[in-house]
């Protein structure tokens, strides 16, 4: 994996301009590996890998049996990738890794709660769309497309194909749209994404790890706030609005905190603001 150390927000913006079309993922700690929530959960609590496939299949089956009670249209559970996306975005461990087409959205997720150096992973999707593992030309992106019926069972759930697929469900929910989101679906869950990518034969850089120093967090978060990249825009619901309030505690513009009358000012409706 190519590692890039930057020192300022301006440097990150300039670097991002050179990665047009790539996909990005933010980690609030640079030491975190590129593994899915499912992999992390299984490593932590189910050390015997022999039962991993059965456990994953059971988790998906249980979700499908019960989730229809909370959905206006249960047909969204029929497509494997759409079902996994629903599970992922509501907190269930899945083999999906969330990425975004926006380096700035990834930077937000990396820095929002960072207390040490964070990282943004950049994935060379323009090259990977046409790449296959060494000696496996039959495992092209189109051939393993998990949106096609039977392909998830054929190429992913068995955990024997060291391959990745990048893309979105045929129908995208509001959060995925708001975040310019996309998914990486690995064919094995006992290896990190960079380990799987080492099986791809190309001279191009497939993945880079951009280290974001903790010292640039304040500057970066203020810049992202001005770009309207906040929890309330990335999660367009009441939960997102509530989550966005935390950063409002930090955003005090110059001169405002020194004005003792600020807390007593009335808004347009007469309420305090």
CSV table of N, CA and C in Angstrom, one decimal, residues 32-92:
chain,number,residue,atom,x,y,z
A,32,UNK,N,-6.0,1.7,12.1
A,32,UNK,CA,-7.1,0.7,11.9
A,32,UNK,C,-6.9,0.0,10.5
A,33,UNK,N,-7.0,-1.3,10.5
A,33,UNK,CA,-6.9,-2.0,9.2
A,33,UNK,C,-8.1,-1.8,8.3
A,34,UNK,N,-7.9,-2.1,7.1
A,34,UNK,CA,-9.0,-2.1,6.1
A,34,UNK,C,-9.8,-3.4,6.1
A,35,UNK,N,-10.6,-3.6,7.1
A,35,UNK,CA,-11.4,-4.8,7.2
A,35,UNK,C,-12.9,-4.3,7.4
A,36,UNK,N,-13.8,-5.2,7.1
A,36,UNK,CA,-15.2,-4.9,7.3
A,36,UNK,C,-15.6,-5.1,8.7
A,37,UNK,N,-16.8,-4.6,9.0
A,37,UNK,CA,-17.3,-4.7,10.4
A,37,UNK,C,-17.6,-6.2,10.7
A,38,UNK,N,-17.9,-7.0,9.7
A,38,UNK,CA,-18.1,-8.4,9.9
A,38,UNK,C,-16.8,-9.1,10.3
A,39,UNK,N,-15.8,-8.8,9.6
A,39,UNK,CA,-14.5,-9.4,9.8
A,39,UNK,C,-14.0,-9.0,11.2
A,40,UNK,N,-14.1,-7.8,11.6
A,40,UNK,CA,-13.7,-7.3,12.9
A,40,UNK,C,-14.5,-8.0,14.0
A,41,UNK,N,-15.8,-8.2,13.8
A,41,UNK,CA,-16.6,-8.8,14.8
A,41,UNK,C,-16.2,-10.3,15.0
A,42,UNK,N,-16.1,-11.0,13.9
A,42,UNK,CA,-15.7,-12.4,13.9
A,42,UNK,C,-14.3,-12.6,14.5
A,43,UNK,N,-13.4,-11.8,14.2
A,43,UNK,CA,-12.0,-11.9,14.8
A,43,UNK,C,-12.1,-11.7,16.3
A,44,UNK,N,-12.9,-10.8,16.7
A,44,UNK,CA,-13.0,-10.5,18.1
A,44,UNK,C,-13.7,-11.5,19.0
A,45,UNK,N,-14.8,-12.1,18.4
A,45,UNK,CA,-15.7,-13.0,19.2
A,45,UNK,C,-15.8,-14.4,18.7
A,46,UNK,N,-15.4,-14.7,17.5
A,46,UNK,CA,-15.6,-16.1,16.9
A,46,UNK,C,-14.2,-16.5,16.3
A,47,UNK,N,-13.3,-16.9,17.1
A,47,UNK,CA,-11.9,-17.2,16.6
A,47,UNK,C,-11.9,-18.4,15.6
A,48,UNK,N,-12.8,-19.3,15.8
A,48,UNK,CA,-12.8,-20.5,14.9
A,48,UNK,C,-13.4,-20.1,13.6
A,49,UNK,N,-12.6,-20.0,12.5
A,49,UNK,CA,-13.0,-19.6,11.2
A,49,UNK,C,-13.9,-20.6,10.5
A,50,UNK,N,-13.9,-21.8,10.9
A,50,UNK,CA,-14.7,-22.9,10.2
A,50,UNK,C,-16.2,-22.6,10.2
A,51,UNK,N,-16.7,-21.9,11.2
A,51,UNK,CA,-18.1,-21.6,11.2
A,51,UNK,C,-18.5,-20.2,10.7
A,52,UNK,N,-17.5,-19.5,10.1
A,52,UNK,CA,-17.8,-18.1,9.7
A,52,UNK,C,-18.8,-18.0,8.6
A,53,UNK,N,-18.7,-18.9,7.6
A,53,UNK,CA,-19.7,-18.9,6.5
A,53,UNK,C,-21.1,-19.1,7.1
A,54,UNK,N,-21.3,-20.1,7.9
A,54,UNK,CA,-22.6,-20.5,8.4
A,54,UNK,C,-23.2,-19.3,9.2
A,55,UNK,N,-22.3,-18.7,10.0
A,55,UNK,CA,-22.8,-17.6,10.8
A,55,UNK,C,-23.2,-16.4,10.0
A,56,UNK,N,-22.5,-16.1,8.9
A,56,UNK,CA,-22.8,-15.0,8.1
A,56,UNK,C,-24.1,-15.3,7.4
A,57,UNK,N,-24.3,-16.5,6.8
A,57,UNK,CA,-25.5,-16.9,6.2
A,57,UNK,C,-26.7,-16.8,7.1
A,58,UNK,N,-26.5,-17.2,8.3
A,58,UNK,CA,-27.6,-17.1,9.3
A,58,UNK,C,-28.0,-15.7,9.6
A,59,UNK,N,-27.0,-14.8,9.8
A,59,UNK,CA,-27.3,-13.4,10.1
A,59,UNK,C,-28.1,-12.8,9.0
A,60,UNK,N,-27.8,-13.0,7.7
A,60,UNK,CA,-28.5,-12.5,6.6
A,60,UNK,C,-29.9,-13.0,6.5
A,61,UNK,N,-30.0,-14.3,6.8
A,61,UNK,CA,-31.3,-15.0,6.8
A,61,UNK,C,-32.3,-14.4,7.9
A,62,UNK,N,-31.7,-14.2,9.1
A,62,UNK,CA,-32.5,-13.7,10.1
A,62,UNK,C,-33.0,-12.2,9.8
A,63,UNK,N,-32.1,-11.4,9.2
A,63,UNK,CA,-32.5,-10.1,8.8
A,63,UNK,C,-33.6,-10.1,7.8
A,64,UNK,N,-33.5,-11.0,6.8
A,64,UNK,CA,-34.5,-11.0,5.8
A,64,UNK,C,-35.9,-11.5,6.4
A,65,UNK,N,-35.8,-12.4,7.3
A,65,UNK,CA,-37.1,-12.9,7.9
A,65,UNK,C,-37.8,-11.8,8.7
A,66,UNK,N,-37.0,-10.9,9.3
A,66,UNK,CA,-37.7,-9.9,10.2
A,66,UNK,C,-37.7,-8.5,9.8
A,67,UNK,N,-36.9,-8.1,8.8
A,67,UNK,CA,-36.8,-6.7,8.4
A,67,UNK,C,-38.0,-6.2,7.7
A,68,UNK,N,-38.8,-7.1,7.1
A,68,UNK,CA,-39.9,-6.7,6.3
A,68,UNK,C,-41.0,-6.0,7.2
A,69,UNK,N,-40.9,-6.2,8.5
A,69,UNK,CA,-41.8,-5.6,9.4
A,69,UNK,C,-41.6,-4.1,9.5
A,70,UNK,N,-40.4,-3.6,9.1
A,70,UNK,CA,-40.1,-2.2,9.3
A,70,UNK,C,-39.9,-1.5,7.9
A,71,UNK,N,-40.2,-2.2,6.8
A,71,UNK,CA,-40.0,-1.7,5.5
A,71,UNK,C,-41.3,-1.5,4.7
A,72,UNK,N,-41.5,-0.3,4.1
A,72,UNK,CA,-42.7,-0.1,3.3
A,72,UNK,C,-42.7,-1.0,2.1
A,73,UNK,N,-41.6,-1.5,1.6
A,73,UNK,CA,-41.5,-2.4,0.4
A,73,UNK,C,-40.5,-3.5,0.7
A,74,UNK,N,-41.0,-4.7,1.1
A,74,UNK,CA,-40.1,-5.8,1.5
A,74,UNK,C,-39.3,-6.3,0.3
A,75,UNK,N,-39.7,-5.9,-0.9
A,75,UNK,CA,-39.0,-6.4,-2.1
A,75,UNK,C,-37.5,-6.0,-2.2
A,76,UNK,N,-37.2,-4.9,-1.4
A,76,UNK,CA,-35.8,-4.5,-1.5
A,76,UNK,C,-34.8,-5.5,-0.8
A,77,UNK,N,-35.4,-6.5,-0.1
A,77,UNK,CA,-34.6,-7.5,0.5
A,77,UNK,C,-34.2,-8.6,-0.5
A,78,UNK,N,-34.8,-8.6,-1.6
A,78,UNK,CA,-34.6,-9.7,-2.6
A,78,UNK,C,-33.2,-9.6,-3.2
A,79,UNK,N,-32.7,-8.4,-3.5
A,79,UNK,CA,-31.4,-8.3,-4.1
A,79,UNK,C,-30.3,-8.4,-3.0
A,80,UNK,N,-29.3,-9.2,-3.1
A,80,UNK,CA,-28.4,-9.5,-2.1
A,80,UNK,C,-27.6,-8.2,-1.7
A,81,UNK,N,-27.2,-7.4,-2.7
A,81,UNK,CA,-26.4,-6.3,-2.3
A,81,UNK,C,-27.3,-5.2,-1.6
A,82,UNK,N,-28.5,-5.1,-2.1
A,82,UNK,CA,-29.4,-4.1,-1.4
A,82,UNK,C,-29.7,-4.5,0.0
A,83,UNK,N,-29.9,-5.8,0.2
A,83,UNK,CA,-30.1,-6.3,1.6
A,83,UNK,C,-28.9,-6.1,2.5
A,84,UNK,N,-27.7,-6.3,2.0
A,84,UNK,CA,-26.5,-6.1,2.8
A,84,UNK,C,-26.3,-4.6,3.1
A,85,UNK,N,-26.7,-3.8,2.1
A,85,UNK,CA,-26.6,-2.3,2.3
A,85,UNK,C,-27.5,-1.9,3.4
A,86,UNK,N,-28.7,-2.4,3.4
A,86,UNK,CA,-29.7,-2.1,4.5
A,86,UNK,C,-29.1,-2.5,5.8
A,87,UNK,N,-28.6,-3.7,5.9
A,87,UNK,CA,-28.0,-4.2,7.1
A,87,UNK,C,-26.9,-3.3,7.6
A,88,UNK,N,-26.0,-2.9,6.7
A,88,UNK,CA,-24.8,-2.1,7.0
A,88,UNK,C,-25.2,-0.7,7.5
A,89,UNK,N,-26.1,-0.1,6.9
A,89,UNK,CA,-26.5,1.3,7.2
A,89,UNK,C,-27.4,1.3,8.5
A,90,UNK,N,-27.8,0.2,9.0
A,90,UNK,CA,-28.6,0.2,10.2
A,90,UNK,C,-27.8,-0.5,11.3
A,91,UNK,N,-26.5,-0.7,11.1
A,91,UNK,CA,-25.7,-1.2,12.2
A,91,UNK,C,-25.3,-2.6,12.3
A,92,UNK,N,-25.8,-3.4,11.4
A,92,UNK,CA,-25.4,-4.9,11.4
A,92,UNK,C,-24.0,-5.1,10.9
